[in-house]
CSV table of C-alpha atoms in Angstrom, one decimal:
chain,number,residue,atom,x,y,z
A,1,MET,CA,-3.6,-137.7,133.6
A,2,LYS,CA,-2.4,-136.7,137.0
A,3,PRO,CA,-4.8,-136.7,139.9
A,4,VAL,CA,-5.7,-133.2,141.2
A,5,LEU,CA,-4.3,-132.0,144.6
A,6,LEU,CA,-6.1,-128.9,145.9
A,7,PHE,CA,-3.7,-127.0,148.2
A,8,TYR,CA,-5.2,-124.3,150.5
A,9,CYS,CA,-2.7,-121.9,152.0
A,10,GLN,CA,-3.4,-118.7,154.0
A,11,HIS,CA,-0.4,-116.7,155.2
A,12,SER,CA,-1.1,-113.8,157.5
A,13,LEU,CA,1.9,-112.2,159.2
A,14,GLY,CA,5.1,-113.6,157.6
A,15,ILE,CA,5.9,-115.5,154.5
A,16,GLY,CA,7.1,-118.8,156.1
A,17,HIS,CA,3.8,-120.6,155.5
A,18,LEU,CA,3.7,-119.5,151.9
A,19,MET,CA,7.4,-120.4,151.1
A,20,ARG,CA,7.0,-123.8,152.8
A,21,SER,CA,3.8,-124.5,150.9
A,22,PHE,CA,5.3,-123.5,147.6
A,23,ALA,CA,8.2,-125.9,148.2
A,24,MET,CA,5.8,-128.7,148.9
A,25,ALA,CA,3.7,-127.8,145.9
A,26,ARG,CA,6.8,-127.9,143.7
A,27,ALA,CA,7.6,-131.4,144.9
A,28,LEU,CA,4.0,-132.7,144.7
A,29,GLY,CA,3.8,-131.4,141.1
A,30,ALA,CA,5.8,-134.4,139.9
A,31,ASP,CA,2.8,-136.6,140.7
A,32,TYR,CA,-0.2,-134.3,140.9
A,33,ARG,CA,-2.0,-131.5,139.1
A,34,VAL,CA,-1.5,-129.0,141.9
A,35,VAL,CA,-4.1,-126.3,142.2
A,36,PHE,CA,-2.9,-123.8,144.8
A,37,LEU,CA,-5.4,-121.5,146.6
A,38,ASN,CA,-3.4,-118.6,147.9
A,39,GLY,CA,-5.3,-116.6,150.5
A,40,GLY,CA,-2.8,-113.8,151.3
A,41,PRO,CA,-1.0,-111.2,149.2
A,42,LEU,CA,1.7,-112.6,146.9
A,43,PRO,CA,5.0,-110.8,148.0
A,44,PRO,CA,6.9,-108.9,145.3
A,45,GLY,CA,9.8,-110.9,143.9
A,46,ILE,CA,8.4,-114.3,145.0
A,47,GLU,CA,7.4,-116.5,142.0
A,48,PRO,CA,5.1,-119.5,142.4
A,49,PRO,CA,6.5,-122.9,141.4
A,50,VAL,CA,6.5,-123.6,137.7
A,51,GLY,CA,3.8,-126.0,136.7
A,52,ILE,CA,1.3,-125.4,139.5
A,53,GLU,CA,-2.0,-123.6,138.9
A,54,LEU,CA,-2.0,-120.6,141.2
A,55,ILE,CA,-5.4,-119.1,142.2
A,56,ASN,CA,-5.0,-115.8,144.2
A,57,LEU,CA,-8.1,-115.4,146.4
A,58,PRO,CA,-9.1,-111.9,147.4
A,59,ALA,CA,-6.3,-111.3,149.9
A,60,LEU,CA,-7.0,-111.4,153.7
A,61,GLY,CA,-4.7,-111.2,156.6
A,62,MET,CA,-4.6,-110.5,160.4
A,63,GLY,CA,-4.6,-107.0,161.8
A,64,ASP,CA,-2.9,-105.7,165.0
A,65,ALA,CA,-5.9,-106.7,167.1
A,66,HIS,CA,-5.9,-110.3,165.7
A,67,THR,CA,-8.9,-109.4,163.5
A,68,LEU,CA,-9.4,-110.2,159.9
A,69,VAL,CA,-8.5,-107.4,157.5
A,70,ALA,CA,-8.8,-107.1,153.8
A,71,ARG,CA,-5.6,-106.5,151.8
A,72,ASN,CA,-5.9,-104.3,148.7
A,73,SER,CA,-9.7,-104.3,148.6
A,74,VAL,CA,-12.4,-101.8,149.5
A,75,GLU,CA,-14.7,-104.5,150.6
A,76,ASP,CA,-14.8,-105.5,154.3
A,77,ALA,CA,-13.2,-108.7,155.5
A,78,ALA,CA,-16.5,-110.5,156.3
A,79,THR,CA,-17.8,-109.9,152.8
A,80,LEU,CA,-14.6,-111.1,151.2
A,81,LEU,CA,-14.7,-114.2,153.3
A,82,ARG,CA,-18.1,-115.1,152.1
A,83,HIS,CA,-17.1,-114.5,148.5
A,84,ARG,CA,-14.0,-116.6,149.0
A,85,ARG,CA,-16.0,-119.4,150.6
A,86,ASP,CA,-18.4,-119.6,147.6
A,87,PHE,CA,-15.5,-119.5,145.1
A,88,ILE,CA,-13.5,-122.2,147.0
A,89,LEU,CA,-16.6,-124.5,147.0
A,90,ALA,CA,-17.0,-123.9,143.3
A,91,CYS,CA,-13.4,-124.8,142.7
A,92,PHE,CA,-13.8,-128.0,144.7
A,93,ALA,CA,-16.9,-129.0,142.7
A,94,ARG,CA,-15.2,-128.3,139.4
A,95,LEU,CA,-11.8,-130.0,140.2
A,96,ARG,CA,-13.0,-133.0,142.2
A,97,PRO,CA,-9.6,-133.4,143.8
A,98,ALA,CA,-8.1,-136.7,144.8
A,99,VAL,CA,-6.2,-134.9,147.7
A,100,LEU,CA,-7.1,-131.9,149.7
A,101,LEU,CA,-4.1,-130.4,151.6
A,102,VAL,CA,-4.9,-127.6,154.1
A,103,GLU,CA,-2.1,-125.5,155.7
A,104,LEU,CA,-2.2,-125.2,159.5
A,105,PHE,CA,-6.0,-125.6,160.1
A,106,PRO,CA,-7.3,-126.9,162.5
A,107,PHE,CA,-4.2,-126.1,164.7
A,108,GLY,CA,-4.5,-122.5,163.6
A,109,ARG,CA,-6.4,-120.2,161.1
A,110,LYS,CA,-9.5,-120.2,163.4
A,111,LYS,CA,-10.5,-116.9,161.9
A,112,PHE,CA,-10.7,-118.6,158.5
A,113,ALA,CA,-13.0,-121.4,159.6
A,114,GLY,CA,-15.9,-119.7,157.8
A,115,GLU,CA,-14.4,-120.9,154.5
A,116,ILE,CA,-12.4,-123.9,155.5
A,117,LEU,CA,-15.1,-125.8,157.4
A,118,PRO,CA,-17.6,-125.7,154.5
A,119,LEU,CA,-14.8,-127.0,152.2
A,120,LEU,CA,-14.1,-129.9,154.7
A,121,LYS,CA,-17.8,-130.7,155.0
A,122,ARG,CA,-18.2,-130.8,151.3
A,123,ALA,CA,-15.2,-133.1,151.0
A,124,ARG,CA,-16.7,-135.4,153.7
A,125,ALA,CA,-20.1,-135.4,151.9
A,126,ASN,CA,-18.6,-137.3,149.0
A,127,GLY,CA,-18.7,-140.5,151.0
A,128,ALA,CA,-16.6,-143.4,149.7
A,129,SER,CA,-15.3,-141.3,146.8
A,130,ARG,CA,-14.2,-138.4,149.0
A,131,PRO,CA,-10.7,-137.0,148.7
A,132,LEU,CA,-7.8,-137.8,151.0
A,133,VAL,CA,-7.7,-134.8,153.4
A,134,LEU,CA,-4.5,-133.8,155.1
A,135,SER,CA,-3.4,-131.0,157.5
A,136,SER,CA,0.1,-129.4,157.1
A,137,VAL,CA,1.7,-127.9,160.2
A,138,ARG,CA,5.0,-126.4,161.2
A,139,ASP,CA,7.4,-127.6,163.9
A,140,ILE,CA,6.1,-125.5,166.8
A,141,LEU,CA,2.6,-124.2,167.4
A,142,VAL,CA,1.4,-121.2,169.4
A,143,SER,CA,0.6,-122.6,172.9
A,144,GLU,CA,-0.3,-119.6,175.1
A,145,ARG,CA,-3.8,-118.7,174.1
A,146,ARG,CA,-6.2,-117.7,176.8
A,147,ASP,CA,-8.4,-120.7,175.8
A,148,GLN,CA,-5.5,-123.1,174.9
A,149,ARG,CA,-7.0,-126.2,176.3
A,150,HIS,CA,-10.3,-125.6,174.5
A,151,HIS,CA,-8.4,-124.7,171.3
A,152,ASP,CA,-6.4,-128.0,171.4
A,153,ASN,CA,-9.4,-130.1,172.2
A,154,ARG,CA,-11.4,-128.5,169.3
A,155,ALA,CA,-8.5,-129.0,166.9
A,156,ALA,CA,-8.2,-132.7,167.9
A,157,TRP,CA,-12.0,-133.2,167.4
A,158,LEU,CA,-11.8,-131.5,164.0
A,159,CYS,CA,-8.9,-133.8,163.0
A,160,ARG,CA,-10.8,-136.9,163.9
A,161,ARG,CA,-13.9,-135.6,162.2
A,162,TYR,CA,-12.5,-134.3,158.9
A,163,PHE,CA,-8.9,-135.3,158.3
A,164,ASP,CA,-7.1,-138.5,157.4
A,165,ALA,CA,-3.6,-137.6,158.6
A,166,VAL,CA,-1.4,-134.7,159.8
A,167,LEU,CA,1.9,-133.8,158.3
A,168,VAL,CA,4.3,-132.1,160.7
A,169,HIS,CA,7.2,-130.3,159.0
A,170,SER,CA,9.8,-130.9,161.7
A,171,ASP,CA,12.5,-133.3,162.7
A,172,PRO,CA,11.2,-135.0,165.9
A,173,ARG,CA,14.7,-134.8,167.4
A,174,PHE,CA,14.2,-131.0,167.4
A,175,ALA,CA,10.5,-130.6,168.2
A,176,GLU,CA,7.6,-132.9,168.5
A,177,LEU,CA,4.0,-131.7,167.9
A,178,GLU,CA,3.0,-133.0,171.4
A,179,GLU,CA,5.3,-130.4,173.0
A,180,SER,CA,3.1,-127.5,171.8
A,181,PHE,CA,-0.2,-129.3,171.3
A,182,ARG,CA,-1.8,-131.0,174.3
A,183,PRO,CA,-5.5,-132.0,173.8
A,184,ASP,CA,-7.2,-134.1,176.5
A,185,LEU,CA,-8.0,-136.8,173.9
A,186,PRO,CA,-5.7,-138.5,171.4
A,187,LEU,CA,-5.5,-136.9,168.0
A,188,GLY,CA,-7.0,-140.0,166.4
A,189,VAL,CA,-5.3,-139.8,163.0
A,190,PRO,CA,-1.8,-140.7,161.8
A,191,LEU,CA,0.9,-138.2,162.5
A,192,HIS,CA,3.8,-138.0,160.0
A,193,TYR,CA,7.1,-136.1,160.5
A,194,THR,CA,8.4,-135.0,157.2
A,195,GLY,CA,11.5,-133.2,158.3
A,196,PHE,CA,12.0,-129.5,157.7
A,197,VAL,CA,10.9,-128.1,154.4
A,198,THR,CA,13.4,-125.9,152.6
A,199,GLU,CA,14.7,-125.5,149.1
A,200,ARG,CA,17.9,-123.8,150.3
A,201,ALA,CA,21.1,-125.4,149.1
A,202,VAL,CA,23.9,-125.7,151.7
A,203,PRO,CA,26.4,-122.9,150.8
A,204,PRO,CA,29.9,-124.0,150.0
A,205,ALA,CA,32.1,-124.5,153.0
A,206,THR,CA,34.7,-122.3,151.4
A,207,GLN,CA,32.3,-119.3,151.2
A,208,PRO,CA,34.3,-116.3,152.4
A,209,ARG,CA,32.8,-114.4,155.3
A,210,GLY,CA,33.0,-110.6,155.5
A,211,SER,CA,32.9,-108.3,158.5
A,212,GLN,CA,29.3,-107.2,157.8
A,213,VAL,CA,26.3,-107.9,160.0
A,214,LEU,CA,23.1,-109.0,158.3
A,215,VAL,CA,19.8,-107.9,159.9
A,216,SER,CA,16.6,-109.5,158.7
A,217,ALA,CA,13.0,-110.2,159.9
A,218,GLY,CA,11.4,-112.6,157.4
A,219,GLY,CA,8.7,-110.9,155.5
A,220,GLY,CA,9.3,-107.8,157.6
A,221,ILE,CA,5.7,-107.0,158.6
A,222,VAL,CA,6.7,-106.9,162.3
A,223,GLY,CA,10.4,-106.3,161.9
A,224,MET,CA,10.6,-102.5,162.5
A,225,PRO,CA,11.5,-102.7,166.2
A,226,LEU,CA,14.5,-104.9,165.4
A,227,PHE,CA,15.6,-102.7,162.5
A,228,GLU,CA,15.4,-99.5,164.6
A,229,ALA,CA,17.3,-101.2,167.4
A,230,ALA,CA,20.0,-102.4,165.1
A,231,ILE,CA,20.5,-98.9,163.6
A,232,ALA,CA,20.7,-97.4,167.1
A,233,ALA,CA,23.2,-100.1,168.1
A,234,LEU,CA,25.6,-99.4,165.3
A,235,PRO,CA,27.5,-96.5,167.0
A,236,TYR,CA,28.3,-98.9,169.9
A,237,LEU,CA,30.0,-101.3,167.5
A,238,PRO,CA,33.6,-100.3,166.5
A,239,PRO,CA,34.3,-100.5,162.8
A,240,ARG,CA,37.1,-103.0,163.4
A,241,LEU,CA,34.4,-105.5,164.6
A,242,VAL,CA,31.5,-104.5,162.3
A,243,ARG,CA,32.3,-102.9,159.0
A,244,SER,CA,28.6,-102.3,158.2
A,245,LEU,CA,25.1,-103.3,158.7
A,246,ARG,CA,23.2,-104.9,155.8
A,247,ILE,CA,19.4,-104.6,156.6
A,248,VAL,CA,17.0,-106.7,154.5
A,249,ALA,CA,13.7,-105.2,155.3
A,250,GLY,CA,11.4,-107.8,153.7
A,251,PRO,CA,8.6,-107.4,151.2
A,252,PHE,CA,5.8,-107.0,153.8
A,253,LEU,CA,7.4,-104.2,155.8
A,254,PRO,CA,4.7,-101.4,155.7
A,255,GLU,CA,5.5,-98.7,153.2
A,256,SER,CA,5.5,-96.0,156.0
A,257,ASP,CA,8.0,-98.0,158.0
A,258,TRP,CA,10.2,-98.5,154.9
A,259,GLN,CA,10.3,-94.8,154.2
A,260,ARG,CA,11.1,-94.1,157.9
A,261,LEU,CA,13.8,-96.8,157.8
A,262,GLN,CA,15.3,-95.2,154.6
A,263,GLN,CA,15.5,-91.9,156.4
A,264,ARG,CA,17.1,-93.3,159.5
A,265,ALA,CA,19.6,-95.2,157.4
A,266,SER,CA,20.5,-92.2,155.4
A,267,GLN,CA,21.6,-90.4,158.6
A,268,GLN,CA,24.4,-92.9,159.3
A,269,GLU,CA,27.3,-94.4,157.3
A,270,ARG,CA,28.0,-98.1,157.5
A,271,ILE,CA,24.4,-99.0,156.7
A,272,GLU,CA,23.2,-100.8,153.5
A,273,LEU,CA,19.4,-101.1,153.2
A,274,LEU,CA,17.6,-103.6,150.9
A,275,ARG,CA,14.0,-104.5,150.4
A,276,SER,CA,14.7,-108.2,149.7
A,277,VAL,CA,17.4,-110.5,148.4
A,278,PRO,CA,17.0,-113.7,146.2
A,279,ASP,CA,18.6,-116.1,148.7
A,280,LEU,CA,18.9,-115.0,152.3
A,281,SER,CA,20.7,-118.2,153.3
A,282,LEU,CA,23.5,-117.3,150.9
A,283,GLU,CA,23.6,-113.8,152.2
A,284,MET,CA,24.0,-115.2,155.7
A,285,ALA,CA,26.8,-117.4,154.6
A,286,ARG,CA,28.7,-114.4,153.5
A,287,CYS,CA,28.3,-112.3,156.7
A,288,ALA,CA,30.1,-112.3,160.0
A,289,LEU,CA,26.9,-112.5,162.0
A,290,SER,CA,23.2,-112.8,161.3
A,291,VAL,CA,20.7,-110.9,163.5
A,292,SER,CA,17.1,-111.9,162.9
A,293,GLN,CA,13.8,-112.9,164.3
A,294,CYS,CA,13.2,-116.7,164.7
A,295,GLY,CA,10.5,-117.7,162.2
A,296,TYR,CA,10.5,-121.1,160.5
A,297,ASN,CA,12.2,-119.9,157.3
A,298,SER,CA,14.7,-117.7,159.1
A,299,THR,CA,15.7,-120.6,161.3
A,300,LEU,CA,16.3,-122.8,158.3
A,301,ASP,CA,18.4,-120.1,156.6
A,302,ILE,CA,20.5,-119.9,159.8
A,303,LEU,CA,21.0,-123.6,160.0
A,304,MET,CA,21.7,-124.1,156.3
A,305,SER,CA,24.2,-121.2,156.2
A,306,GLY,CA,26.1,-122.3,159.4
A,307,THR,CA,26.7,-118.6,160.2
A,308,PRO,CA,26.9,-117.3,163.8
A,309,ALA,CA,23.5,-116.0,164.7
A,310,LEU,CA,21.8,-113.9,167.3
A,311,VAL,CA,18.0,-114.2,167.3
A,312,VAL,CA,15.4,-111.8,168.8
A,313,PRO,CA,12.1,-113.7,168.5
A,314,TYR,CA,8.8,-112.0,167.7
A,315,ALA,CA,6.7,-112.3,170.8
A,316,ALA,CA,3.6,-110.2,170.8
A,317,LYS,CA,0.9,-111.1,173.3
A,318,GLY,CA,-0.2,-114.7,172.9
A,319,GLU,CA,2.6,-115.4,170.3
A,320,ASN,CA,5.2,-117.8,171.9
A,321,GLU,CA,6.0,-119.9,168.8
A,322,GLN,CA,9.2,-118.0,167.9
A,323,SER,CA,10.3,-117.7,171.6
A,324,ASN,CA,10.0,-121.5,172.0
A,325,ARG,CA,11.9,-122.2,168.8
A,326,ALA,CA,14.6,-119.7,169.8
A,327,LEU,CA,15.1,-121.2,173.2
A,328,ARG,CA,15.3,-124.7,171.8
A,329,LEU,CA,17.9,-123.5,169.2
A,330,ALA,CA,19.9,-121.8,172.0
A,331,ASN,CA,19.8,-124.9,174.2
A,332,PHE,CA,21.2,-127.0,171.3
A,333,GLY,CA,24.0,-124.5,170.9
A,334,LEU,CA,22.9,-123.5,167.5
A,335,VAL,CA,22.2,-119.8,168.1
A,336,ARG,CA,22.5,-117.0,170.6
A,337,MET,CA,19.2,-115.6,171.9
A,338,LEU,CA,18.2,-112.1,173.1
A,339,PRO,CA,14.8,-112.1,174.7
A,340,PRO,CA,12.6,-109.5,173.0
A,341,GLU,CA,11.8,-107.7,176.3
A,342,GLN,CA,15.5,-106.9,176.5
A,343,LEU,CA,15.7,-105.3,173.0
A,344,THR,CA,17.5,-102.0,173.5
A,345,ALA,CA,20.3,-100.5,171.4
A,346,ALA,CA,22.9,-100.9,174.1
A,347,ARG,CA,21.8,-104.5,174.9
A,348,LEU,CA,21.7,-105.5,171.3
A,349,ALA,CA,25.1,-104.1,170.6
A,350,GLU,CA,26.5,-106.0,173.6
A,351,GLN,CA,25.0,-109.3,172.5
A,352,MET,CA,26.1,-108.7,168.9
A,353,GLN,CA,29.7,-108.4,170.1
A,354,VAL,CA,29.4,-111.6,172.1
A,355,ALA,CA,27.7,-113.4,169.2
A,356,LEU,CA,30.5,-112.4,166.8
A,357,GLY,CA,32.8,-114.8,168.7
A,358,PHE,CA,30.1,-117.5,168.9
A,359,ARG,CA,30.7,-120.8,167.0
A,360,PRO,CA,27.4,-122.7,166.5
A,361,GLN,CA,27.2,-126.4,167.0
A,362,ARG,CA,26.4,-128.7,164.1
A,363,MET,CA,23.2,-130.7,164.3
A,364,GLN,CA,22.2,-133.1,161.5
A,365,LEU,CA,18.5,-132.4,161.0
A,366,MET,CA,16.1,-133.8,158.4
A,367,VAL,CA,15.7,-131.0,155.8
A,368,ASP,CA,14.3,-132.9,152.8
A,369,GLY,CA,10.7,-132.3,154.0
A,370,ALA,CA,9.3,-131.4,150.5
A,371,GLN,CA,10.3,-134.8,149.0
A,372,GLN,CA,9.2,-136.7,152.2
A,373,THR,CA,5.8,-134.9,152.0
A,374,ARG,CA,5.4,-136.1,148.4
A,375,GLU,CA,6.2,-139.7,149.4
A,376,ILE,CA,3.9,-139.6,152.4
A,377,VAL,CA,1.0,-138.2,150.4
A,378,ASN,CA,1.5,-140.9,147.8
A,379,ALA,CA,1.4,-143.6,150.4
A,380,GLU,CA,-1.6,-142.2,152.3
A,381,LEU,CA,-3.5,-141.8,149.0
A,382,ALA,CA,-2.8,-145.4,148.1
A,383,ARG,CA,-4.2,-146.5,151.5
A,384,HIS,CA,-7.1,-144.2,151.2
A,385,CYS,CA,-8.1,-145.5,147.8
A,386,ALA,CA,-7.7,-149.1,149.0
A,387,ALA,CA,-10.0,-148.3,151.9
A,388,GLY,CA,-12.5,-146.7,149.6
A,389,GLU,CA,-12.6,-149.8,147.4
A,390,ARG,CA,-13.2,-152.0,150.5
A,391,VAL,CA,-16.1,-149.7,151.6
A,392,ALA,CA,-17.6,-149.8,148.1
A,393,ALA,CA,-17.3,-153.6,148.1
A,394,ALA,CA,-18.9,-153.8,151.6
A,395,ASP,CA,-21.8,-151.6,150.4
A,396,SER,CA,-22.3,-153.8,147.4
A,397,ARG,CA,-22.4,-156.9,149.5
A,398,THR,CA,-25.0,-155.2,151.8
A,399,GLU,CA,-27.2,-154.4,148.7
A,400,ASP,CA,-26.9,-158.0,147.5
A,401,GLU,CA,-27.9,-159.3,151.0
A,402,ALA,CA,-30.9,-157.0,151.1
A,403,ARG,CA,-32.1,-158.3,147.7
A,404,ILE,CA,-31.6,-161.9,148.8
A,405,TRP,CA,-33.6,-161.2,152.0
A,406,LYS,CA,-36.4,-159.7,150.0
A,407,VAL,CA,-36.6,-162.7,147.7
A,408,ALA,CA,-36.4,-165.2,150.6
A,409,HIS,CA,-39.3,-163.4,152.4
A,410,GLY,CA,-41.4,-162.8,149.3
A,411,ALA,CA,-41.0,-159.0,149.7
C-alpha cells in the first residue's frame, strides 16, 4: 500500500499555483496515495490528475483589497475558514499522512494561516512519528510588502519550527530564492531546487507560424486592462503585419468583463475571442507573436514554444513578482517587456511591431521539476524515517537507563 501524501494548495488570483501543483501531484502519484486539498475554485476545463483524490474545500480567494472572500458561497470568509480548518484537521487525523506538502506557505498565504498553522501544529504534535513536512514555492516571491523584513523573518522562523525542507520550483541559473527572500537569520532547513514544473511538451521545430498575434493573461482574473489595450491597439497595426488578434480570456475572467470583451470584439474585424484553449504553449508556437502577462505558467509557455513574446507584467500595489520575472527574462534576451505603467493602445501597438521582429535567445533551463520533486520527496522521506528510527531508539535507551537507575538505587 502506498504511503499517503497530503497536498494543500490554495490558489487565489491566477491558476499557476494550481497547475504547478497538479503537475507535481501527478508525478508523486507514482509512489504515493496523493490526497489533494484544493482551496480555490476549480477552473472550467481543467481536470485534476487521474489517480489522485481531489477534495474541493469551500472555495476562498483574495479580493481587490487583499482581503479573503468566499467564492460561490453565501457564508462569509471567516466562517468558511473555520469550517475548512476543522475539516482539514479531520482529514489529517483520518489519513495519517507520511508526507505533508504545503504550497507557498509560509512564504505567502498569510491570510490562510488560520487553517494552515493548526495543521502544522497537529503534524508536529505527532512526535517521532510525525510526517515529513515540505513547503513548495515558485521561482520568485513578492518582495515589496510594507513589512517585508518582518514577513521574511517570520517565514524563516516558521520554516525552522514546522518544516523539514523547502522545494523551490526554479532553475537557480534563472532565479535563486535568496534574491526575493532575505530574512535576517538563515532559513535553517534544506533548500532544494527542482527546476521549473511544466507538463508542456516542446512543440515541433517545424510548427508553422501564422501572422496572428495571441493575447493571453493566464487565468484572466486581472487580464482585462491588457485585453482592452490590445483591442484598442489593433487599428494601429496594418493587416500586412498582423492578420488578426486571437484573445484567450482565461477561465477566471469575471463574467461581466467577458461580456464587455465580447461586445468590444464584435465591433471590430480581425479579432477572435476564446475563453480558453487546451494547450496555450501550442497556440503560442503557431502565432507570430505572444502578448501576455508574466506569471509562472505563462513564462513557461513562452519558453517552451520559443515564440517571440512581449510581456506586460501584472503589477498591482505590492505585487512585484511578475515585474521581477519579466525584467529577468528581458535581460536574458528571452522576451521583450513593456512596463505596465506604459500600457496604452499606441504604446502597445508600437512595442508589438518591434517585438514582431524580435528573435528570442535560447536558454537551456531545467524544466523537469515534477519528476525532480518526486525524487527529492522520496529522498527526504527516507532520511526523515531514518531519523525517526534513531529518535525512537534513543528514547528506548533512555527508558532502559531509567529502569536500571531505579533498580540500582532501590527505587
